[in-house]
PDB file of C-alpha atoms in Angstrom:
ATOM      1  CA  ALA V   1      33.655-109.261-135.537  1.00 55.00           C
ATOM      2  CA  ALA V   2      32.866-106.337-137.045  1.00 50.00           C
ATOM      3  CA  HIS V   3      31.837-102.967-135.383  1.00 43.00           C
ATOM      4  CA  ILE V   4      29.418-100.232-136.256  1.00 44.00           C
ATOM      5  CA  ILE V   5      30.698 -96.463-135.565  1.00 43.00           C
ATOM      6  CA  ALA V   6      28.241 -94.064-135.869  1.00 51.00           C
ATOM      7  CA  CYS V   7      30.118 -90.374-137.125  1.00 58.00           C
ATOM      8  CA  GLY V   8      30.500 -88.347-134.189  1.00 64.00           C
ATOM      9  CA  VAL V   9      28.985 -84.544-133.196  1.00 78.00           C
ATOM     10  CA  ASP V  10      30.833 -82.172-131.447  1.00 83.00           C
ATOM     11  CA  MET V  11      28.573 -81.227-129.537  1.00 83.00           C
ATOM     12  CA  ASP V  12      30.557 -78.352-128.208  1.00 89.00           C
ATOM     13  CA  VAL V  13      30.772 -75.682-131.568  1.00 92.00           C
ATOM     14  CA  PHE V  14      26.731 -77.910-132.198  1.00 92.00           C
ATOM     15  CA  LYS V  15      24.838 -76.391-129.756  1.00 95.00           C
ATOM     16  CA  PRO V  16      21.492 -74.603-129.393  1.00 96.00           C
ATOM     17  CA  ALA V  17      21.596 -70.991-129.266  1.00 97.00           C
ATOM     18  CA  ASP V  18      19.297 -68.314-129.487  1.00 97.00           C
ATOM     19  CA  ARG V  19      17.715 -67.811-132.635  1.00 97.00           C
ATOM     20  CA  ALA V  20      17.275 -63.773-133.088  1.00 97.00           C
ATOM     21  CA  ALA V  21      21.292 -63.232-131.516  1.00 98.00           C
ATOM     22  CA  ALA V  22      22.396 -66.050-134.758  1.00 98.00           C
ATOM     23  CA  ARG V  23      20.818 -63.492-137.501  1.00 98.00           C
ATOM     24  CA  ARG V  24      21.760 -60.706-135.847  1.00 98.00           C
ATOM     25  CA  ALA V  25      25.305 -61.848-135.740  1.00 97.00           C
ATOM     26  CA  LEU V  26      24.850 -63.500-139.596  1.00 98.00           C
ATOM     27  CA  GLY V  27      22.768 -60.008-141.152  1.00 98.00           C
ATOM     28  CA  LEU V  28      19.894 -62.379-141.256  1.00 98.00           C
ATOM     29  CA  PRO V  29      16.198 -60.495-141.246  1.00 98.00           C
ATOM     30  CA  ALA V  30      14.644 -60.833-137.512  1.00 97.00           C
ATOM     31  CA  ALA V  31      11.549 -62.255-138.626  1.00 96.00           C
ATOM     32  CA  ALA V  32      11.977 -64.471-142.246  1.00 97.00           C
ATOM     33  CA  PRO V  33      11.076 -67.560-142.378  1.00 98.00           C
ATOM     34  CA  LEU V  34      14.573 -69.093-142.743  1.00 98.00           C
ATOM     35  CA  VAL V  35      15.116 -72.484-143.806  1.00 98.00           C
ATOM     36  CA  LEU V  36      18.468 -74.034-144.468  1.00 98.00           C
ATOM     37  CA  PHE V  37      19.590 -76.088-146.973  1.00 98.00           C
ATOM     38  CA  PRO V  38      23.092 -77.371-146.186  1.00 95.00           C
ATOM     39  CA  TYR V  39      25.021 -77.904-149.552  1.00 96.00           C
ATOM     40  CA  ASP V  40      25.985 -76.536-152.752  1.00 97.00           C
ATOM     41  CA  PRO V  41      22.305 -75.831-155.024  1.00 97.00           C
ATOM     42  CA  GLN V  42      24.540 -76.963-158.105  1.00 97.00           C
ATOM     43  CA  ARG V  43      25.017 -80.504-156.718  1.00 97.00           C
ATOM     44  CA  PRO V  44      22.566 -82.138-159.073  1.00 97.00           C
ATOM     45  CA  MET V  45      21.984 -84.666-156.622  1.00 97.00           C
ATOM     46  CA  LYS V  46      21.164 -82.744-153.934  1.00 98.00           C
ATOM     47  CA  ARG V  47      17.979 -81.988-155.789  1.00 98.00           C
ATOM     48  CA  TYR V  48      17.639 -78.418-154.763  1.00 98.00           C
ATOM     49  CA  ASP V  49      15.398 -78.260-157.503  1.00 98.00           C
ATOM     50  CA  LEU V  50      12.813 -79.706-155.292  1.00 98.00           C
ATOM     51  CA  VAL V  51      13.346 -77.813-152.646  1.00 98.00           C
ATOM     52  CA  GLU V  52      12.786 -74.421-154.774  1.00 98.00           C
ATOM     53  CA  ALA V  53       9.681 -75.772-156.314  1.00 98.00           C
ATOM     54  CA  ALA V  54       8.457 -76.643-152.379  1.00 98.00           C
ATOM     55  CA  ALA V  55       9.518 -73.102-151.886  1.00 98.00           C
ATOM     56  CA  ALA V  56       7.597 -71.633-154.243  1.00 98.00           C
ATOM     57  CA  LEU V  57       4.659 -73.698-153.537  1.00 98.00           C
ATOM     58  CA  LEU V  58       4.988 -71.961-149.832  1.00 98.00           C
ATOM     59  CA  LYS V  59       5.544 -68.213-150.971  1.00 97.00           C
ATOM     60  CA  SER V  60       2.067 -66.991-150.848  1.00 97.00           C
ATOM     61  CA  GLU V  61       1.559 -67.931-147.056  1.00 97.00           C
ATOM     62  CA  PHE V  62       4.883 -66.877-146.331  1.00 98.00           C
ATOM     63  CA  PRO V  63       6.482 -64.248-149.156  1.00 98.00           C
ATOM     64  CA  ASP V  64       9.562 -63.717-147.085  1.00 98.00           C
ATOM     65  CA  LEU V  65      10.223 -67.227-147.091  1.00 98.00           C
ATOM     66  CA  GLN V  66      14.356 -67.614-147.765  1.00 98.00           C
ATOM     67  CA  ILE V  67      15.868 -70.822-148.375  1.00 98.00           C
ATOM     68  CA  LEU V  68      19.840 -70.668-147.047  1.00 98.00           C
ATOM     69  CA  SER V  69      22.467 -72.222-149.386  1.00 97.00           C
ATOM     70  CA  ILE V  70      25.222 -73.016-146.771  1.00 95.00           C
ATOM     71  CA  TYR V  71      28.688 -74.814-147.186  1.00 93.00           C
ATOM     72  CA  ASP V  72      32.182 -74.646-147.584  1.00 93.00           C
ATOM     73  CA  LYS V  73      32.089 -72.766-144.283  1.00 95.00           C
ATOM     74  CA  SER V  74      33.695 -73.115-140.838  1.00 94.00           C
ATOM     75  CA  HIS V  75      31.989 -75.566-138.640  1.00 93.00           C
ATOM     76  CA  GLU V  76      30.984 -72.518-135.723  1.00 96.00           C
ATOM     77  CA  THR V  77      29.658 -70.677-138.771  1.00 97.00           C
ATOM     78  CA  VAL V  78      27.535 -72.994-140.080  1.00 96.00           C
ATOM     79  CA  ALA V  79      26.680 -73.842-136.352  1.00 97.00           C
ATOM     80  CA  GLN V  80      25.082 -69.703-136.029  1.00 98.00           C
ATOM     81  CA  TYR V  81      23.024 -70.247-139.233  1.00 98.00           C
ATOM     82  CA  MET V  82      21.514 -74.004-137.785  1.00 97.00           C
ATOM     83  CA  ASN V  83      20.735 -71.613-134.722  1.00 98.00           C
ATOM     84  CA  ALA V  84      19.070 -68.627-137.138  1.00 98.00           C
ATOM     85  CA  CYS V  85      16.865 -70.885-139.390  1.00 98.00           C
ATOM     86  CA  ASP V  86      13.892 -72.382-138.954  1.00 98.00           C
ATOM     87  CA  ALA V  87      14.367 -75.690-140.356  1.00 98.00           C
ATOM     88  CA  LEU V  88      17.063 -77.787-142.913  1.00 98.00           C
ATOM     89  CA  VAL V  89      15.361 -79.147-145.193  1.00 98.00           C
ATOM     90  CA  MET V  90      16.670 -82.381-147.354  1.00 97.00           C
ATOM     91  CA  ALA V  91      15.647 -83.491-150.481  1.00 98.00           C
ATOM     92  CA  SER V  92      18.805 -85.676-151.759  1.00 97.00           C
ATOM     93  CA  ASP V  93      19.020 -88.129-154.028  1.00 97.00           C
ATOM     94  CA  TYR V  94      20.685 -90.434-152.557  1.00 94.00           C
ATOM     95  CA  GLU V  95      22.858 -89.934-149.250  1.00 93.00           C
ATOM     96  CA  GLY V  96      24.925 -92.391-146.014  1.00 89.00           C
ATOM     97  CA  ALA V  97      24.856 -90.735-142.800  1.00 87.00           C
ATOM     98  CA  PRO V  98      24.824 -86.995-143.476  1.00 90.00           C
ATOM     99  CA  ALA V  99      26.094 -84.820-140.970  1.00 90.00           C
ATOM    100  CA  ALA V 100      24.492 -81.999-141.451  1.00 93.00           C
ATOM    101  CA  VAL V 101      21.127 -83.846-139.976  1.00 94.00           C
ATOM    102  CA  ARG V 102      23.314 -84.880-136.532  1.00 93.00           C
ATOM    103  CA  GLU V 103      24.565 -81.570-136.265  1.00 95.00           C
ATOM    104  CA  VAL V 104      21.091 -79.628-136.416  1.00 95.00           C
ATOM    105  CA  MET V 105      19.246 -82.438-134.755  1.00 94.00           C
ATOM    106  CA  ALA V 106      22.174 -81.662-131.963  1.00 94.00           C
ATOM    107  CA  CYS V 107      21.375 -77.307-131.787  1.00 96.00           C
ATOM    108  CA  ASN V 108      17.576 -78.384-132.181  1.00 97.00           C
ATOM    109  CA  LEU V 109      16.420 -77.717-135.011  1.00 97.00           C
ATOM    110  CA  PRO V 110      13.989 -79.407-136.919  1.00 98.00           C
ATOM    111  CA  VAL V 111      14.406 -81.345-140.037  1.00 98.00           C
ATOM    112  CA  VAL V 112      12.273 -81.827-142.866  1.00 98.00           C
ATOM    113  CA  SER V 113      13.751 -84.712-145.021  1.00 98.00           C
ATOM    114  CA  VAL V 114      13.492 -87.332-147.806  1.00 98.00           C
ATOM    115  CA  ASP V 115      13.549 -90.353-146.761  1.00 97.00           C
ATOM    116  CA  VAL V 116      17.021 -91.048-147.762  1.00 96.00           C
ATOM    117  CA  GLY V 117      20.258 -92.402-145.992  1.00 94.00           C
ATOM    118  CA  ASP V 118      20.146 -93.625-141.836  1.00 92.00           C
ATOM    119  CA  VAL V 119      17.700 -89.748-141.963  1.00 95.00           C
ATOM    120  CA  ALA V 120      14.804 -91.433-140.811  1.00 95.00           C
ATOM    121  CA  ALA V 121      16.319 -93.640-137.883  1.00 91.00           C
ATOM    122  CA  ILE V 122      18.077 -90.230-137.037  1.00 92.00           C
ATOM    123  CA  ILE V 123      15.443 -87.985-136.504  1.00 93.00           C
ATOM    124  CA  GLN V 124      12.530 -90.962-135.844  1.00 91.00           C
ATOM    125  CA  ASP V 125      10.230 -90.085-132.983  1.00 89.00           C
ATOM    126  CA  THR V 126      11.502 -86.372-132.268  1.00 93.00           C
ATOM    127  CA  GLU V 127       8.507 -84.352-132.221  1.00 93.00           C
ATOM    128  CA  GLY V 128       9.008 -81.269-135.146  1.00 95.00           C
ATOM    129  CA  CYS V 129      11.154 -83.322-137.456  1.00 97.00           C
ATOM    130  CA  TYR V 130       9.957 -85.284-139.967  1.00 97.00           C
ATOM    131  CA  VAL V 131      10.593 -87.636-143.637  1.00 98.00           C
ATOM    132  CA  CYS V 132       8.639 -87.111-146.582  1.00 97.00           C
ATOM    133  CA  GLU V 133       7.846 -88.204-149.904  1.00 97.00           C
ATOM    134  CA  ARG V 134      10.554 -86.638-152.363  1.00 97.00           C
ATOM    135  CA  THR V 135       7.730 -83.815-154.007  1.00 98.00           C
ATOM    136  CA  ALA V 136       8.113 -80.337-153.900  1.00 98.00           C
ATOM    137  CA  ALA V 137       4.153 -80.731-153.055  1.00 98.00           C
ATOM    138  CA  ASP V 138       4.403 -83.298-149.388  1.00 98.00           C
ATOM    139  CA  ILE V 139       8.164 -81.301-148.846  1.00 98.00           C
ATOM    140  CA  ALA V 140       6.176 -78.040-148.545  1.00 98.00           C
ATOM    141  CA  ALA V 141       2.956 -79.335-146.057  1.00 98.00           C
ATOM    142  CA  HIS V 142       5.925 -80.178-144.262  1.00 98.00           C
ATOM    143  CA  LEU V 143       7.771 -77.425-144.010  1.00 98.00           C
ATOM    144  CA  ARG V 144       4.637 -75.387-143.488  1.00 98.00           C
ATOM    145  CA  LYS V 145       3.947 -77.340-139.940  1.00 97.00           C
ATOM    146  CA  VAL V 146       7.548 -76.299-139.255  1.00 98.00           C
ATOM    147  CA  LEU V 147       6.723 -72.797-139.913  1.00 98.00           C
ATOM    148  CA  HIS V 148       3.927 -72.284-138.530  1.00 97.00           C
ATOM    149  CA  GLU V 149       4.943 -73.960-135.280  1.00 95.00           C
ATOM    150  CA  ARG V 150       8.264 -72.113-135.543  1.00 94.00           C
ATOM    151  CA  ARG V 151       9.579 -74.104-132.206  1.00 95.00           C
ATOM    152  CA  ARG V 152      13.173 -75.592-131.370  1.00 96.00           C
ATOM    153  CA  THR V 153      13.004 -79.708-131.317  1.00 95.00           C
ATOM    154  CA  THR V 154      14.532 -82.260-128.602  1.00 92.00           C
ATOM    155  CA  GLY V 155      17.268 -83.252-131.461  1.00 91.00           C
ATOM    156  CA  ARG V 156      19.860 -83.002-128.642  1.00 91.00           C
ATOM    157  CA  GLN V 157      18.830 -85.374-126.329  1.00 87.00           C
ATOM    158  CA  ARG V 158      18.903 -87.824-129.415  1.00 82.00           C
ATOM    159  CA  MET V 159      22.451 -86.966-130.049  1.00 78.00           C
ATOM    160  CA  ALA V 160      24.147 -87.431-126.743  1.00 75.00           C
ATOM    161  CA  GLU V 161      25.316 -90.585-127.953  1.00 66.00           C
ATOM    162  CA  LEU V 162      26.733 -89.208-131.005  1.00 52.00           C
ATOM    163  CA  ASP V 163      29.079 -87.328-129.032  1.00 48.00           C
ATOM    164  CA  VAL V 164      32.045 -87.162-130.333  1.00 48.00           C
ATOM    165  CA  SER V 165      34.058 -87.899-127.503  1.00 50.00           C
ATOM    166  CA  LYS V 166      32.040 -91.123-126.748  1.00 47.00           C
ATOM    167  CA  THR V 167      32.702 -92.012-130.831  1.00 45.00           C
ATOM    168  CA  ALA V 168      36.413 -91.070-130.277  1.00 44.00           C
ATOM    169  CA  GLY V 169      36.505 -93.337-127.504  1.00 45.00           C
ATOM    170  CA  SER V 170      34.477 -96.120-129.272  1.00 42.00           C
ATOM    171  CA  LEU V 171      37.369 -96.443-131.742  1.00 44.00           C
ATOM    172  CA  VAL V 172      39.910 -96.290-129.064  1.00 47.00           C
ATOM    173  CA  GLY V 173      38.807 -99.270-127.748  1.00 46.00           C
ATOM    174  CA  ILE V 174      37.971-101.145-130.681  1.00 42.00           C
ATOM    175  CA  TYR V 175      41.989-100.657-131.710  1.00 48.00           C
ATOM    176  CA  GLN V 176      42.762-101.435-128.008  1.00 51.00           C
ATOM    177  CA  GLU V 177      40.710-104.780-128.419  1.00 56.00           C
ATOM    178  CA  LEU V 178      42.325-105.518-131.476  1.00 50.00           C
ATOM    179  CA  LEU V 179      46.006-104.612-130.443  1.00 56.00           C
ATOM    180  CA  PHE V 180      45.990-106.736-126.719  1.00 59.00           C
ATOM    181  CA  THR V 181      43.965-109.663-128.029  1.00 61.00           C
ATOM    182  CA  GLY V 182      46.626-110.254-130.695  1.00 58.00           C
ATOM    183  CA  LYS V 183      43.630-110.110-133.201  1.00 57.00           C
ATOM    184  CA  PHE V 184      45.562-107.028-134.970  1.00 51.00           C
ATOM    185  CA  GLU V 185      47.937-108.387-137.768  1.00 51.00           C
ATOM    186  CA  TYR V 186      49.925-105.794-139.185  1.00 48.00           C
ATOM    187  CA  GLU V 187      52.303-105.677-142.131  1.00 48.00           C
ATOM    188  CA  HIS V 188      55.253-103.374-142.746  1.00 45.00           C
ATOM    189  CA  ASN V 189      56.832-103.647-146.055  1.00 46.00           C
ATOM    190  CA  ALA V 190      59.820-102.237-146.853  1.00 44.00           C
TER     191      ALA V 190
END
């Protein structure tokens, strides 16, 4: 039998926090629209070029808009940035099950993403989260909605089933089933 276990989210680290406090702690501007890009912009497949082009389309309306590229940081620091920002944007050419989307959902941060990996399934029916076309114009149009509203989502409720303690419990259950039913074969080559 096949079992699918979703990547878990540490709900104790990735949780909603006060936006103003997170910005102060990180030394970020108090009022500027901040959009999180959770990858190294030098990785071509992550399509930072599209995000930059979308931001350029929004500059006349949001002159102080900043795209914050965060990578190679601790989970705690990433969670702070997630709480400081107004949205996460994803424009990747390909993804599997991006942890960043699950983590921002646990922080109630709006998501604007192209239809990549399992993002559409993760953010479905979450008000304030959008799947858009892989064009600068459509990414900008959806970011515009989020930046005008500047609200949090109810994404954390959606992520409750992916709490790392629950996914770890599922994995333990599968191992126990395999061990106790004799369906687990172990070969040791000395």
